[in-house]
XYZ file of C-alpha atoms in Angstrom:
190
model
C -19.350 6.691 -2.748
C -17.762 9.479 -4.332
C -14.807 9.587 -6.980
C -11.711 8.747 -4.804
C -9.404 10.764 -7.376
C -12.118 13.746 -6.921
C -12.142 13.820 -2.980
C -9.906 11.368 -1.169
C -11.329 9.755 1.658
C -9.822 10.211 5.324
C -9.299 6.833 7.413
C -9.278 7.178 11.062
C -9.505 4.720 14.134
C -8.338 4.800 17.703
C -4.626 4.475 16.558
C -4.066 5.436 13.028
C -5.201 8.159 10.488
C -4.724 7.659 6.751
C -4.913 10.885 4.499
C -3.663 11.565 0.659
C -0.147 12.076 0.887
C 1.487 15.461 0.528
C 4.428 17.176 -0.651
C 4.933 18.504 3.286
C 5.042 14.728 4.437
C 8.371 14.092 2.736
C 10.508 14.622 5.982
C 8.326 12.585 7.916
C 8.305 9.689 5.415
C 12.078 9.748 5.127
C 12.063 7.786 8.546
C 10.349 4.954 6.940
C 11.858 4.828 3.466
C 15.423 4.654 4.966
C 14.365 2.132 7.574
C 16.872 -0.625 6.182
C 14.726 -3.461 8.370
C 11.715 -2.377 6.660
C 12.598 -1.958 2.871
C 13.211 -5.395 2.153
C 8.983 -5.814 2.882
C 8.089 -3.411 0.723
C 6.522 -4.614 -2.733
C 8.620 -3.130 -5.634
C 7.292 -5.127 -8.099
C 6.616 -3.565 -11.479
C 8.168 -0.229 -10.175
C 10.589 0.299 -13.075
C 13.216 -0.775 -10.615
C 12.771 1.554 -7.767
C 13.270 -0.328 -4.819
C 12.123 2.425 -2.390
C 14.961 2.906 0.033
C 15.592 6.386 -0.153
C 18.823 7.968 1.778
C 18.143 11.514 1.433
C 15.257 13.939 1.964
C 15.663 15.165 -1.624
C 15.116 11.933 -2.894
C 12.080 11.287 -0.472
C 10.487 14.713 -2.079
C 10.765 13.324 -5.230
C 9.021 10.153 -4.769
C 6.130 12.289 -3.069
C 5.959 14.616 -5.621
C 5.578 11.661 -8.143
C 2.646 9.692 -5.923
C 0.965 13.301 -5.930
C 1.294 13.414 -9.812
C 0.055 9.825 -10.065
C -3.019 10.972 -7.926
C -3.897 13.728 -10.481
C -3.256 11.490 -13.138
C -5.907 9.229 -11.611
C -2.813 6.225 -11.517
C -3.235 5.579 -7.967
C -3.535 6.604 -4.280
C -1.203 6.887 -1.873
C -2.380 7.672 1.704
C 0.323 8.640 4.801
C -0.249 6.420 8.044
C -0.099 8.390 11.144
C 0.401 7.352 14.105
C -1.895 9.146 16.245
C 0.122 8.532 19.661
C 3.258 10.210 18.259
C 1.867 12.350 15.554
C 4.657 10.754 13.398
C 4.321 8.666 9.764
C 4.027 4.921 10.194
C 4.202 4.322 6.647
C 1.990 4.647 3.411
C -0.360 2.379 1.604
C -1.055 2.663 -2.015
C -3.870 1.237 -3.833
C -5.324 1.242 -7.555
C -7.934 -0.586 -9.670
C -5.848 -3.184 -12.101
C -7.114 -4.736 -15.025
C -4.959 -7.224 -16.770
C -4.814 -10.741 -18.588
C -3.954 -12.658 -15.164
C -5.609 -13.855 -12.027
C -5.436 -10.548 -10.610
C -7.665 -8.716 -13.004
C -10.583 -6.378 -11.658
C -8.259 -5.878 -8.418
C -7.711 -3.225 -6.175
C -3.757 -3.773 -5.997
C -2.769 -2.593 -2.422
C 0.804 -1.964 -1.226
C 1.631 -1.433 2.166
C 4.869 0.226 3.183
C 5.563 0.434 6.909
C 8.186 1.295 9.201
C 9.993 -1.670 10.942
C 8.543 -0.892 14.692
C 4.677 -1.025 12.944
C 5.550 -4.419 11.367
C 3.501 -6.239 13.682
C 0.330 -8.680 13.002
C -2.072 -6.327 15.578
C -0.797 -3.104 13.710
C -1.213 -4.396 10.449
C -4.850 -5.907 11.159
C -5.654 -2.456 12.324
C -4.708 -0.624 9.289
C -6.120 -3.199 6.931
C -9.740 -2.843 8.944
C -9.866 1.034 8.018
C -9.400 0.699 4.212
C -10.371 -2.699 3.281
C -14.026 -2.691 3.364
C -14.183 0.610 1.321
C -11.638 -0.108 -1.157
C -13.773 -2.238 -3.094
C -16.371 0.440 -3.761
C -13.668 3.430 -4.057
C -11.808 1.168 -6.657
C -14.685 -0.668 -8.435
C -12.935 -4.019 -8.159
C -14.048 -7.632 -7.078
C -11.039 -8.455 -4.810
C -7.671 -6.606 -3.027
C -4.738 -8.130 -3.402
C -1.222 -7.271 -1.603
C 2.249 -9.135 -1.462
C 3.697 -10.156 1.699
C 7.377 -11.728 0.900
C 7.984 -14.826 3.017
C 10.105 -12.955 5.460
C 7.163 -10.575 6.343
C 6.013 -13.269 9.008
C 3.593 -10.900 11.004
C 2.388 -9.637 7.605
C 0.989 -12.681 6.135
C -0.315 -13.722 9.697
C -2.283 -10.808 9.583
C -3.351 -11.229 6.076
C -4.266 -14.543 6.839
C -6.561 -13.573 9.964
C -8.471 -10.889 7.900
C -9.398 -13.979 5.127
C -6.647 -13.314 2.673
C -5.407 -16.246 0.455
C -2.033 -16.994 -0.961
C -2.318 -17.221 -4.335
C -0.635 -19.903 -6.687
C -0.918 -17.711 -9.548
C 1.637 -15.073 -10.032
C 0.918 -11.393 -10.856
C 2.247 -10.650 -14.289
C 4.120 -7.510 -14.670
C 3.444 -5.038 -17.580
C 6.519 -6.609 -19.357
C 5.631 -10.332 -18.940
C 7.637 -10.550 -15.366
C 5.868 -12.893 -13.240
C 6.114 -11.975 -9.445
C 5.080 -13.988 -6.432
C 3.883 -14.276 -2.716
C 0.371 -12.008 -3.577
C -2.523 -12.519 -1.072
C -5.845 -11.796 -2.311
C -9.203 -11.216 -0.827
C -12.458 -11.652 -2.953
C -15.136 -9.029 -2.121
C -18.073 -11.663 -1.265
C -15.615 -12.938 1.556
C -15.482 -9.293 3.364
């Protein structure tokens, strides 16, 4: 498979299209990142205090510009998730390879930010099916991990249905902070 940072793949199923986020997506994504029911379910662990609640187009543009720079710098890939029936943004999904001194090493860390109307077990399952299998090779990892807070009941159900297990081990941030509510799926279980 090609280097994800040289040629970013597009993933498509009957309902959604995932492609690398671009500056022109900011206006579309503002509806997701200003959704007060969605923001509490986003994973902002280890993100230097950013809670991903953006109320202005200017702030959303800054976030997208950072995501584009992160891609060019090979820190992470963030795809926009477009609902094919409406042509509108449903959210974003981020992935990167993580090596660390904790349980979550050699890990593809996945962050899924969805507008609240897309936070259903069926939709989350469909999105995961698009990206899980290729993610192991794209990010050279032996497990995929993602956060699902207790309030994210539908997300937790989708993760468990996909074979993810809730970790008893915390993810340790770069400053030593411990983060909980992480689910993981080992490559051999896919």
